mmCIF file of C-alpha atoms and ligand atoms in Angstrom:
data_model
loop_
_atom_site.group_PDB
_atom_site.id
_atom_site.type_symbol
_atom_site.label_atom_id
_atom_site.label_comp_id
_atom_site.label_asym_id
_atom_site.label_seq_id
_atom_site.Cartn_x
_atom_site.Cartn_y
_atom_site.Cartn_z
ATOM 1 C CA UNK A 269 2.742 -16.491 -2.265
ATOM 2 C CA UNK A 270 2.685 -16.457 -5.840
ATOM 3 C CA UNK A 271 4.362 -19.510 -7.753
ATOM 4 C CA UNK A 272 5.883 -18.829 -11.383
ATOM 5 C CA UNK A 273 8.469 -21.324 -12.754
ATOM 6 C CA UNK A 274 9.065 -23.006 -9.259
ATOM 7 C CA UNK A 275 9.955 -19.302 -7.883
ATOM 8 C CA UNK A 276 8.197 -18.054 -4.578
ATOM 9 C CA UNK A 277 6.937 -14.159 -5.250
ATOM 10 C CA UNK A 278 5.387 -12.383 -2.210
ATOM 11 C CA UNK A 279 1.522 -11.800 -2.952
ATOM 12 C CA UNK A 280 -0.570 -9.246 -1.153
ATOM 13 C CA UNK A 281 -3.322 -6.892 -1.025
ATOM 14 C CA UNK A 282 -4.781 -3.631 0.554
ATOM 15 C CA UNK A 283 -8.329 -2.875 2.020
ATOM 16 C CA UNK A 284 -9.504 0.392 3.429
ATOM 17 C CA UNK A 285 -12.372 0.277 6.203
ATOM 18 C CA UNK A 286 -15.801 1.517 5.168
ATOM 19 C CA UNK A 287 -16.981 4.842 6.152
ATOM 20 C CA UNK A 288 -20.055 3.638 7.806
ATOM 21 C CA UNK A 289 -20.375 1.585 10.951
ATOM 22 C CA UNK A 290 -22.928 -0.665 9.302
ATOM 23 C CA UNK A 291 -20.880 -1.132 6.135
ATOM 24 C CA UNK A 292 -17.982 -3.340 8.982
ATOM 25 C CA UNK A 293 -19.967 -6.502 7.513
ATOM 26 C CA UNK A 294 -18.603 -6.217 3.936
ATOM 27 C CA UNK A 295 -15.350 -5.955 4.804
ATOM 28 C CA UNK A 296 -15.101 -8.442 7.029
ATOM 29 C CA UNK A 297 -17.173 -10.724 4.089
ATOM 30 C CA UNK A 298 -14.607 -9.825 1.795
ATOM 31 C CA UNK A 299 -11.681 -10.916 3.762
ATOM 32 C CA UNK A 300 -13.072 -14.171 4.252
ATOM 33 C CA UNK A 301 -13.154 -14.303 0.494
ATOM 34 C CA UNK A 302 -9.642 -12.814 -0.002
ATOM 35 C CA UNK A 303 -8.154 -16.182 2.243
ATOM 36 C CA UNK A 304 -9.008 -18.097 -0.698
ATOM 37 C CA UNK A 305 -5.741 -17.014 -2.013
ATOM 38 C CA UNK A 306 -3.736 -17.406 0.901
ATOM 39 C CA UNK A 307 -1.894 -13.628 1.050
ATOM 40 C CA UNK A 308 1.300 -13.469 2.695
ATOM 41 C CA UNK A 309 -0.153 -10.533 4.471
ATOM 42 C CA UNK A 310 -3.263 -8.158 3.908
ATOM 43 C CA UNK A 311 -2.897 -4.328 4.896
ATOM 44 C CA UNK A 312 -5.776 -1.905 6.138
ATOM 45 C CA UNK A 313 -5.390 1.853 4.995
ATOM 46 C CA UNK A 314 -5.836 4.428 7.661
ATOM 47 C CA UNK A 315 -7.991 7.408 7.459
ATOM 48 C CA UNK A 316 -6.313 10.801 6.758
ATOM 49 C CA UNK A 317 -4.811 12.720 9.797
ATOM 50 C CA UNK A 318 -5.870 9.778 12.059
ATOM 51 C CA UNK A 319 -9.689 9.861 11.704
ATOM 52 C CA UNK A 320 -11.073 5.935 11.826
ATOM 53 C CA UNK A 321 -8.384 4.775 13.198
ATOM 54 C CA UNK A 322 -10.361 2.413 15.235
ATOM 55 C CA UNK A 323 -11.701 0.889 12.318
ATOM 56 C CA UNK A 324 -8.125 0.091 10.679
ATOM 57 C CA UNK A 325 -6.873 -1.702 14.311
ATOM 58 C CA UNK A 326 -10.171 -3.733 14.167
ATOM 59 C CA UNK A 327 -9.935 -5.145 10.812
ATOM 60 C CA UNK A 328 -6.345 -6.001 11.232
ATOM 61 C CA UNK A 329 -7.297 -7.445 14.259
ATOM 62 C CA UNK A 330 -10.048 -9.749 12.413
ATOM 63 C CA UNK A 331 -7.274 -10.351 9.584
ATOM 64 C CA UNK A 332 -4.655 -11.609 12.124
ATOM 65 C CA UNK A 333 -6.631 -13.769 14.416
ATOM 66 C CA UNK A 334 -9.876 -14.971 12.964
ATOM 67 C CA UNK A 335 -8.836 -14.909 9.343
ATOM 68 C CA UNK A 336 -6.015 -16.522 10.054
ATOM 69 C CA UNK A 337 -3.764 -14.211 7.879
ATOM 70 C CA UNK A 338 -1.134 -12.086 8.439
ATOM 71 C CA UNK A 339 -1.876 -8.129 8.837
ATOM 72 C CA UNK A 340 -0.085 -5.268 7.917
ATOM 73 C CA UNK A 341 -2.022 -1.698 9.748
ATOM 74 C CA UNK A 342 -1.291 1.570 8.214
ATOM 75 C CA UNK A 343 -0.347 4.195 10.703
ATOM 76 C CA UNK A 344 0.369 7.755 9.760
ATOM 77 C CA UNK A 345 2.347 10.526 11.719
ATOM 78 C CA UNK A 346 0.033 13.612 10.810
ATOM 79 C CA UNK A 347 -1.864 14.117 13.620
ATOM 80 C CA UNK A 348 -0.469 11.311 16.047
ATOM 81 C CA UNK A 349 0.935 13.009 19.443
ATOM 82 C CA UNK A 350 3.188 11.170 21.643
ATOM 83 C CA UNK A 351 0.078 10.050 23.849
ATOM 84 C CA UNK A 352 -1.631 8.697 20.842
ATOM 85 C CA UNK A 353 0.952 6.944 19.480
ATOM 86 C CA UNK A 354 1.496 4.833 23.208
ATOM 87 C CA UNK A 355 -1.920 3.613 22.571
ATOM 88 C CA UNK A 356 -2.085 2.889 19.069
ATOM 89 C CA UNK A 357 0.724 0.327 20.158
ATOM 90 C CA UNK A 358 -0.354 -1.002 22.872
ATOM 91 C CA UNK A 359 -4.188 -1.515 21.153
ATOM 92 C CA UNK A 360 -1.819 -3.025 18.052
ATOM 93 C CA UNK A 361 -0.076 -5.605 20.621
ATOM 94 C CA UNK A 362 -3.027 -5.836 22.909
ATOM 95 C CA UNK A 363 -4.475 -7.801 19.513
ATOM 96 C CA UNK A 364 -1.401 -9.562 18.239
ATOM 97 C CA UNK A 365 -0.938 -7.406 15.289
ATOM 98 C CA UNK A 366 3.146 -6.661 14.707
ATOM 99 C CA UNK A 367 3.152 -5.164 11.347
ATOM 100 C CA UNK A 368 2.512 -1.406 10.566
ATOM 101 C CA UNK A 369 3.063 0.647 7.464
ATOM 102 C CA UNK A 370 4.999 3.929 8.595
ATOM 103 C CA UNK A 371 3.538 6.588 7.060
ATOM 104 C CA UNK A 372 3.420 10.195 6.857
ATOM 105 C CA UNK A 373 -0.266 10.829 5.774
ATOM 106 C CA UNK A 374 -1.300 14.207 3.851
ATOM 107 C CA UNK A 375 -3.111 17.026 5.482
ATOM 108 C CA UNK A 376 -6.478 16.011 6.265
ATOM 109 C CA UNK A 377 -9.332 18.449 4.814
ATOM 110 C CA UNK A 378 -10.156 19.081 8.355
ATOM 111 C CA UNK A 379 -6.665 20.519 9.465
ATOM 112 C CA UNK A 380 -5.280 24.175 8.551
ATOM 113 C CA UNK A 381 -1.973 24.492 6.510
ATOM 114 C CA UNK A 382 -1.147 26.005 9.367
ATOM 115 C CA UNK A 383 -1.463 23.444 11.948
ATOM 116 C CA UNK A 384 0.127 20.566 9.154
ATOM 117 C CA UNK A 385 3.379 22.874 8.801
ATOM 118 C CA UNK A 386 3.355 22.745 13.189
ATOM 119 C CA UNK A 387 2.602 18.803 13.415
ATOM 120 C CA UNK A 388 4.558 17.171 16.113
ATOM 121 C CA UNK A 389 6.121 14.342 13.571
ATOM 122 C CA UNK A 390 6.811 15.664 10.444
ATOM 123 C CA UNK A 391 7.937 13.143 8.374
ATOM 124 C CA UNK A 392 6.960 9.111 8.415
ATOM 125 C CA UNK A 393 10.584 8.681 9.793
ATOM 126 C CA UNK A 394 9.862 10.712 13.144
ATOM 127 C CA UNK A 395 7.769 7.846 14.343
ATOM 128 C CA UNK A 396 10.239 5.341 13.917
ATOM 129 C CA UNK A 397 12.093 5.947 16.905
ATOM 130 C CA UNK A 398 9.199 5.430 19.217
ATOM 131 C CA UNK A 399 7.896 2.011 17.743
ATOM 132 C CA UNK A 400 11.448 0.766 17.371
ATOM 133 C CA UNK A 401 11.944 1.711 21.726
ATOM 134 C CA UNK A 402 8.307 0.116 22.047
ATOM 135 C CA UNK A 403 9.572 -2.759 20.031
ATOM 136 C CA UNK A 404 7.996 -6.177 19.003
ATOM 137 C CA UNK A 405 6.811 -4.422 15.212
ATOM 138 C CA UNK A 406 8.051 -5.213 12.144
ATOM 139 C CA UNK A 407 7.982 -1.778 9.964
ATOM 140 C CA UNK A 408 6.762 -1.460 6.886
ATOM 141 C CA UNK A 409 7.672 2.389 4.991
ATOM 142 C CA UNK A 410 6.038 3.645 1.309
ATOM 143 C CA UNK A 411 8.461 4.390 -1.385
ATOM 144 C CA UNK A 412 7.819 5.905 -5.277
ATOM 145 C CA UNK A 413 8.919 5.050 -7.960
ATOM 146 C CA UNK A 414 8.276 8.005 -9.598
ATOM 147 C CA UNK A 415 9.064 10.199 -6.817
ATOM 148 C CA UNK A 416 6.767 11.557 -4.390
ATOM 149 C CA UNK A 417 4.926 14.682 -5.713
ATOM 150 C CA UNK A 418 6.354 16.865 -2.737
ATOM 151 C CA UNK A 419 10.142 16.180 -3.740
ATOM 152 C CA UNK A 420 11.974 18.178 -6.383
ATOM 153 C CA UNK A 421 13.474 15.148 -8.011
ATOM 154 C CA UNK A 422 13.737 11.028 -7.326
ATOM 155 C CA UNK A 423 17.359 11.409 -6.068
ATOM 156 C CA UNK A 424 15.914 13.718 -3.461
ATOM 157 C CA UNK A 425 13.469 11.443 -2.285
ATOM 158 C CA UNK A 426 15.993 8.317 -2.519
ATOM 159 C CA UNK A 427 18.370 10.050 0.046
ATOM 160 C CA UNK A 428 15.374 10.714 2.078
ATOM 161 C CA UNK A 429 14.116 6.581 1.029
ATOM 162 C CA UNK A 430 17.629 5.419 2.709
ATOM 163 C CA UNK A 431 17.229 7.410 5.968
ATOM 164 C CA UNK A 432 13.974 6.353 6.835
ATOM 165 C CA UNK A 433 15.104 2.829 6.114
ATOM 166 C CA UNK A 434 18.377 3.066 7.996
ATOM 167 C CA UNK A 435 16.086 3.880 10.588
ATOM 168 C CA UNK A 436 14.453 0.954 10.760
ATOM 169 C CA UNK A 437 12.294 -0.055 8.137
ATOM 170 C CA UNK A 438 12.245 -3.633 7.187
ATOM 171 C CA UNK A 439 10.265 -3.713 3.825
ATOM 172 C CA UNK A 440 9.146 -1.030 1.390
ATOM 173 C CA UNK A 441 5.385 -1.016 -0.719
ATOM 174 C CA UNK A 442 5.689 0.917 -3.346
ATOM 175 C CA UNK A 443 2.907 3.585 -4.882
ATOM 176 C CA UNK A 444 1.074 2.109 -7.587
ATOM 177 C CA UNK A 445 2.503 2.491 -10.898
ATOM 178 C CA UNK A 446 1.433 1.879 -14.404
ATOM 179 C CA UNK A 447 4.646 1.240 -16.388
ATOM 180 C CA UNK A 448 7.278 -1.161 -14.848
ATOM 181 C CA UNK A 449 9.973 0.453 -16.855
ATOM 182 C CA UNK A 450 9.513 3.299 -13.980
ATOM 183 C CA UNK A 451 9.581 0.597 -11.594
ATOM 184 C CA UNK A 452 12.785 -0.899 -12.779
ATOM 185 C CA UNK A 453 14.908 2.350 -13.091
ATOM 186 C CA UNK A 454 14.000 2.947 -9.558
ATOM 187 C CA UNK A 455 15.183 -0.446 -8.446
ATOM 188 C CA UNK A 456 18.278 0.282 -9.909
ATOM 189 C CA UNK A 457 18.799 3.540 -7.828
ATOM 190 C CA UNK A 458 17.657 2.300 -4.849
ATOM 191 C CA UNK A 459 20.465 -0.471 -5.672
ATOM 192 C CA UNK A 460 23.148 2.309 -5.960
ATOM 193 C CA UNK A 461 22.078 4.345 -2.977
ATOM 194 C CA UNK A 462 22.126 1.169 -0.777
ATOM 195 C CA UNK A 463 18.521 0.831 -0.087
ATOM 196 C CA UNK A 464 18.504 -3.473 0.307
ATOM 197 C CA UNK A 465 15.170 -3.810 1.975
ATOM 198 C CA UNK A 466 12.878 -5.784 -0.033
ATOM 199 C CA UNK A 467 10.771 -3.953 -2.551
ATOM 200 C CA UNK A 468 6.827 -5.127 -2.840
ATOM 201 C CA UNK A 469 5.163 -3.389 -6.327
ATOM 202 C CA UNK A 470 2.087 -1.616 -6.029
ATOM 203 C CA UNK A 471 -0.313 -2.787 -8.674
ATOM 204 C CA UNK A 472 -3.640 -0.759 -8.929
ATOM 205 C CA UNK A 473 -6.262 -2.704 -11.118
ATOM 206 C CA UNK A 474 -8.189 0.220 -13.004
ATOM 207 C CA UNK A 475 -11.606 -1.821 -13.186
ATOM 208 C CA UNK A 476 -13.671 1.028 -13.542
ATOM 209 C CA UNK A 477 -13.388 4.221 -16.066
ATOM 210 C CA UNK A 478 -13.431 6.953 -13.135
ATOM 211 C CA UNK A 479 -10.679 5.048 -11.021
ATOM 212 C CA UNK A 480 -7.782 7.175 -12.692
ATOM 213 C CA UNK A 481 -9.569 10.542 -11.275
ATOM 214 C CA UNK A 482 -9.352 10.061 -8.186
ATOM 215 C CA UNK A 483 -7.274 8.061 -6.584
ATOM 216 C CA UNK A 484 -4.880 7.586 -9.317
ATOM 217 C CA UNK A 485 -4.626 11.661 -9.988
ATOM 218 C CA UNK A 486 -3.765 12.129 -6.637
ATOM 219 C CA UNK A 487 -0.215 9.565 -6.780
ATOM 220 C CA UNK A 488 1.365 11.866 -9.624
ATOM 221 C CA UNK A 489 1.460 8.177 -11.238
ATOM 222 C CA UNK A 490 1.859 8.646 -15.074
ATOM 223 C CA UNK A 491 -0.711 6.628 -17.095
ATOM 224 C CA UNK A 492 0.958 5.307 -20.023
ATOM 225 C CA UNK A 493 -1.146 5.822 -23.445
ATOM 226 C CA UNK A 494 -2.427 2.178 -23.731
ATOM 227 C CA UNK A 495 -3.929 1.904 -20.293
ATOM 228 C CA UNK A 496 -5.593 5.564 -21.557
ATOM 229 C CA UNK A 497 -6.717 4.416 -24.949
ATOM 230 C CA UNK A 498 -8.165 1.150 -22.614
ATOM 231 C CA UNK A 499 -10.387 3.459 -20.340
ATOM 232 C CA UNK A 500 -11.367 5.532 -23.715
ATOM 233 C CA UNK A 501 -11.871 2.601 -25.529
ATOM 234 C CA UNK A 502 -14.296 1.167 -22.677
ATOM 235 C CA UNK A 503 -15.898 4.725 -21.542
ATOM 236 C CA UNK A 504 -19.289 3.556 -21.900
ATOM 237 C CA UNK A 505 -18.975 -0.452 -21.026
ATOM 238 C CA UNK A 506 -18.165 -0.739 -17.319
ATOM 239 C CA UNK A 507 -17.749 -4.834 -17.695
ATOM 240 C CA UNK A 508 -15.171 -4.444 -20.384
ATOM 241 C CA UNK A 509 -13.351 -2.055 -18.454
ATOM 242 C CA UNK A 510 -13.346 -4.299 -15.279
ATOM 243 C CA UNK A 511 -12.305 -7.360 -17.376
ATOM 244 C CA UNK A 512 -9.383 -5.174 -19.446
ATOM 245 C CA UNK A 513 -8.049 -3.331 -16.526
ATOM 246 C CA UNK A 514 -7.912 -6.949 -14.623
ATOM 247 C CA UNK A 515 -5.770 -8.002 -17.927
ATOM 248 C CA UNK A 516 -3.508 -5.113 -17.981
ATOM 249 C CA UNK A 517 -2.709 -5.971 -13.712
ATOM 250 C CA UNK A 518 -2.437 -9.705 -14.854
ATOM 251 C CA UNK A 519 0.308 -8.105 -17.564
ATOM 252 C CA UNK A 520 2.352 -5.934 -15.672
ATOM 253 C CA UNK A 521 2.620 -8.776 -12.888
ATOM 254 C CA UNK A 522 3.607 -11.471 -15.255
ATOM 255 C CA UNK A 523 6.402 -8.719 -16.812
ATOM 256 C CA UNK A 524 7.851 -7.650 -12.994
ATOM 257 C CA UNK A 525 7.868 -11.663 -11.856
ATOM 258 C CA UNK A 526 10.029 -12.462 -15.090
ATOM 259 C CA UNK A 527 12.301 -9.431 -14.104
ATOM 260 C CA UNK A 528 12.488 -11.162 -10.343
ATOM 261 C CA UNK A 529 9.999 -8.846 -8.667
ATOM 262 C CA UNK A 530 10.160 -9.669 -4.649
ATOM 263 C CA UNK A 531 6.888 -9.499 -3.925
ATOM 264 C CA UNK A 532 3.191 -7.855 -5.310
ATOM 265 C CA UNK A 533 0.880 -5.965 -3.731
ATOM 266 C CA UNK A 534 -2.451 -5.740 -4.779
ATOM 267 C CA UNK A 535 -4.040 -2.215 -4.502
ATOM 268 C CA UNK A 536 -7.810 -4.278 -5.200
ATOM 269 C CA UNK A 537 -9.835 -1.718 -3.225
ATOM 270 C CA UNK A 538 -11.566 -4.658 -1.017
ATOM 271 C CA UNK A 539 -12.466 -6.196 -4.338
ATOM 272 C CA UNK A 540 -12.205 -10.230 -3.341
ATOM 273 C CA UNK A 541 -13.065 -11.241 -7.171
ATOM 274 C CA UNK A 542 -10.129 -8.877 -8.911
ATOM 275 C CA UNK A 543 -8.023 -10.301 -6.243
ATOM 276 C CA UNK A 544 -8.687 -13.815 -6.994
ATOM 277 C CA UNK A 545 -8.882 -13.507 -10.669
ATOM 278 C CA UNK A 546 -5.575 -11.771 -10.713
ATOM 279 C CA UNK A 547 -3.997 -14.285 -8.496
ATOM 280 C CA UNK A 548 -5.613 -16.970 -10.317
ATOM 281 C CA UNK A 549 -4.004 -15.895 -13.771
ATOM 282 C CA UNK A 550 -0.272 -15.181 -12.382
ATOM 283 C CA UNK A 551 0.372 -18.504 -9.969
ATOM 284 C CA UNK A 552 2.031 -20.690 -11.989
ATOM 285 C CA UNK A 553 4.302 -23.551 -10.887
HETATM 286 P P1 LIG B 890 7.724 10.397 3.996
HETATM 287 O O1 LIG B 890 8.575 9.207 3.858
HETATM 288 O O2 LIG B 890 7.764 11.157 5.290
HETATM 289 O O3 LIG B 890 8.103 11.403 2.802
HETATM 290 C C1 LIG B 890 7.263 12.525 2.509
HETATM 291 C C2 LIG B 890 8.050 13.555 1.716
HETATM 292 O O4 LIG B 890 9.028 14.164 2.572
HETATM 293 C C3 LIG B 890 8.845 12.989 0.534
HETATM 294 O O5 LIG B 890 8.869 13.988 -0.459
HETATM 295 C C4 LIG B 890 10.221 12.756 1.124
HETATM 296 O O6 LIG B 890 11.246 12.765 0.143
HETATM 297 C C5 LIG B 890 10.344 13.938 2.067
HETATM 298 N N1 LIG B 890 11.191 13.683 3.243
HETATM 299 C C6 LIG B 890 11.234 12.530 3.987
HETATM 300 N N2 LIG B 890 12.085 12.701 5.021
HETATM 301 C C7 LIG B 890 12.575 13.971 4.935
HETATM 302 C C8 LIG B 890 13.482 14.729 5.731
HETATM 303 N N3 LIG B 890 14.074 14.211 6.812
HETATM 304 N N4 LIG B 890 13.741 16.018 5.365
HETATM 305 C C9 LIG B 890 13.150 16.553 4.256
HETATM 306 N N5 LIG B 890 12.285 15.866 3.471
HETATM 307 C C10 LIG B 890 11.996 14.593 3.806
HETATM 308 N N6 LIG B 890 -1.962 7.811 3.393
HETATM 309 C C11 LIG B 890 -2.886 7.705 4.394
HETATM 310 O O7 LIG B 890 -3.363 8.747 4.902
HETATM 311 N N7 LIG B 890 -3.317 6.491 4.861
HETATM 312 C C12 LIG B 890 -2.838 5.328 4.355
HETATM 313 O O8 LIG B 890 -3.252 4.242 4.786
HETATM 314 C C13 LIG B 890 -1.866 5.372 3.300
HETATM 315 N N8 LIG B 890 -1.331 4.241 2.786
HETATM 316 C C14 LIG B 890 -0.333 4.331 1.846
HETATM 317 C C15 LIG B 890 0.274 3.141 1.383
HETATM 318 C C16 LIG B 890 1.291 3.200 0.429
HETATM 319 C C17 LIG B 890 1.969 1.898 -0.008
HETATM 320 C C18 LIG B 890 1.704 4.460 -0.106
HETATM 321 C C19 LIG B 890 2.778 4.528 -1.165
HETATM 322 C C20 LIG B 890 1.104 5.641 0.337
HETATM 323 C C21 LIG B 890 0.095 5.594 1.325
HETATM 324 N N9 LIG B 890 -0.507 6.752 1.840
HETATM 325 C C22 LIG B 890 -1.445 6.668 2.841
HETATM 326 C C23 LIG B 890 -0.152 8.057 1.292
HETATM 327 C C24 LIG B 890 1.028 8.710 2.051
HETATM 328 O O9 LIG B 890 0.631 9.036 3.366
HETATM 329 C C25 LIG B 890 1.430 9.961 1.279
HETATM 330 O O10 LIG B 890 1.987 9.607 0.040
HETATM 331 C C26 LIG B 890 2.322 10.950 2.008
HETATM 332 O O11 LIG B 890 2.333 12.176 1.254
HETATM 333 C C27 LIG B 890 3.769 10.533 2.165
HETATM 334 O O12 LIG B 890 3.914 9.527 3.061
HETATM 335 P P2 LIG B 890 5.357 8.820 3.275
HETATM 336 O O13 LIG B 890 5.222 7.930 4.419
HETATM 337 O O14 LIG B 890 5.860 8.301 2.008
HETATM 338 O O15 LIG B 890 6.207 10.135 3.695
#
């Protein structure tokens, strides 16, 4: 929880698990580090398609009950099958984890276009149904505030938004974005189409000068010319980067709590210091 002029905001943050078996140490270091700042929940990505899937019910597992924090496990519907799904829960409840991120997912490198256009769930709201009859999770979906890149325009994907949380999704994460004023329009659709579940912003610290081509390309977020002339400006001085991309987060969070922001979550990519420095410069009483 973040405190700013005796108002409560929801604070979180993401991790991904590493790729390598051996690599389960850091993470696992890093969360201990992240408790510092006492999260209202962290989440754990989940590999494309499915693949280290193990890995993301483990960590949240370690999150929930040796951390002592609340977890939040990503779970996409490309590639699940009915089958898989049944166990994904019952692993999820077997370790006292009863939060999951809905998602879709994109098409994995390893599947044909082919076999994504015949998946067995197409969209993040065909899985819905089955964790809502399994019951005991609270759902999670992923929203955007400038639209997701498959839909034609952000009413479109609103009217799709309000389905999948008439369906049953409790709170919304959106993709990272880089100007609020994005952010804020879309609050106000989502106010006219309905949409009242609780709305966490995604805030992506750019702390190093090849973050925005790759991850960032890939959301269809726009970067807005100062945070450009920033990663110019710093091209050839990674530490200046780091510390002016952790000032440009600590901005855009101070601007969405004064506009009454429910809660912020912390795309830190299992960096424990941005996380605490952030959350260090934006908790004020
Ligand atoms: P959906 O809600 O299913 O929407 C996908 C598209 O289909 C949208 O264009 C939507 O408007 C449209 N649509 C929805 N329902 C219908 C319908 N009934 N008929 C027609 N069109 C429809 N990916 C991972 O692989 N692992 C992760 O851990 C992960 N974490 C993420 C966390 C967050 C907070 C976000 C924002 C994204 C994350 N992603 C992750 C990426 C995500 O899987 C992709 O953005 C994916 O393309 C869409 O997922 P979704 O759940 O938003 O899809």
């Amino acid at each position: 929880m973040i405190t700013r002029n005796n108002k409560n905001i929801e604070f979180s943050c993401e991790v991904f698990p590493p790729k390598r078996d051996d690599e389960m140490y850091d993470i696992f270091k890093t969360l201990d580090e992240i408790k510092d700042v006492d999260p209202d929940f962290v989440s754990v990505t989940y590999g494309a398609g499915g693949s280290n899937s193990k890995k993301t019910s483990t960590i949240a597992a370690y999150i929930q009950n040796i951390s002592d924090m609340r977890s939040l496990a990503h779970m996409t519907a490309v590639g699940m099958t009915e089958q898989k799904l049944t166990e994904m829960l019952e692993e999820l409840q077997k370790k006292s984890v009863d939060m999951i991120l809905v998602l879709r997912g994109d098409r994995p490198r390893t599947m044909s276009e082919e076999d994504f256009a015949k998946r067995e769930f197409k969209y993040a709201s065909s899985i819905i149904p089955k964790i809502e009859e399994f019951g005991g999770f609270k759902l999670f979906g992923a929203c955007y505030p400038e639209k997701h890149p498959e839909s034609a325009t952000v009413e479109d994907d609103i009217r799709y938004l309000k389905q999948k949380v008439d369906m049953g999704i409790d709170e919304l994460i959106t993709q990272m974005f880089f100007d609020n004023s994005k952010f804020y329009r879309f609050l106000e659709k989502c106010d006219a189409a309905g949409i009242k579940a609780p709305i966490h912003a995604g805030i992506m610290p750019i702390t190093k000068v090849n973050q925005l081509g790759t991850s960032v390309s890939l959301s269809g977020s726009s970067v807005p010319t100062e945070l450009s002339n920033l990663i110019a400006k710093y091209s050839e001085d990674p530490a200046g980067m780091k510390e002016a991309g952790i000032e440009y987060a600590i901005r855009q969070i101070e601007d969405l709590m004064d506009h009454g922001v429910y809660g912020i979550h912390l795309y830190s990519m299992n960096k424990a210091d941005v996380t605490k420095a952030i959350y260090d410069a934006v908790n004020h009483k």
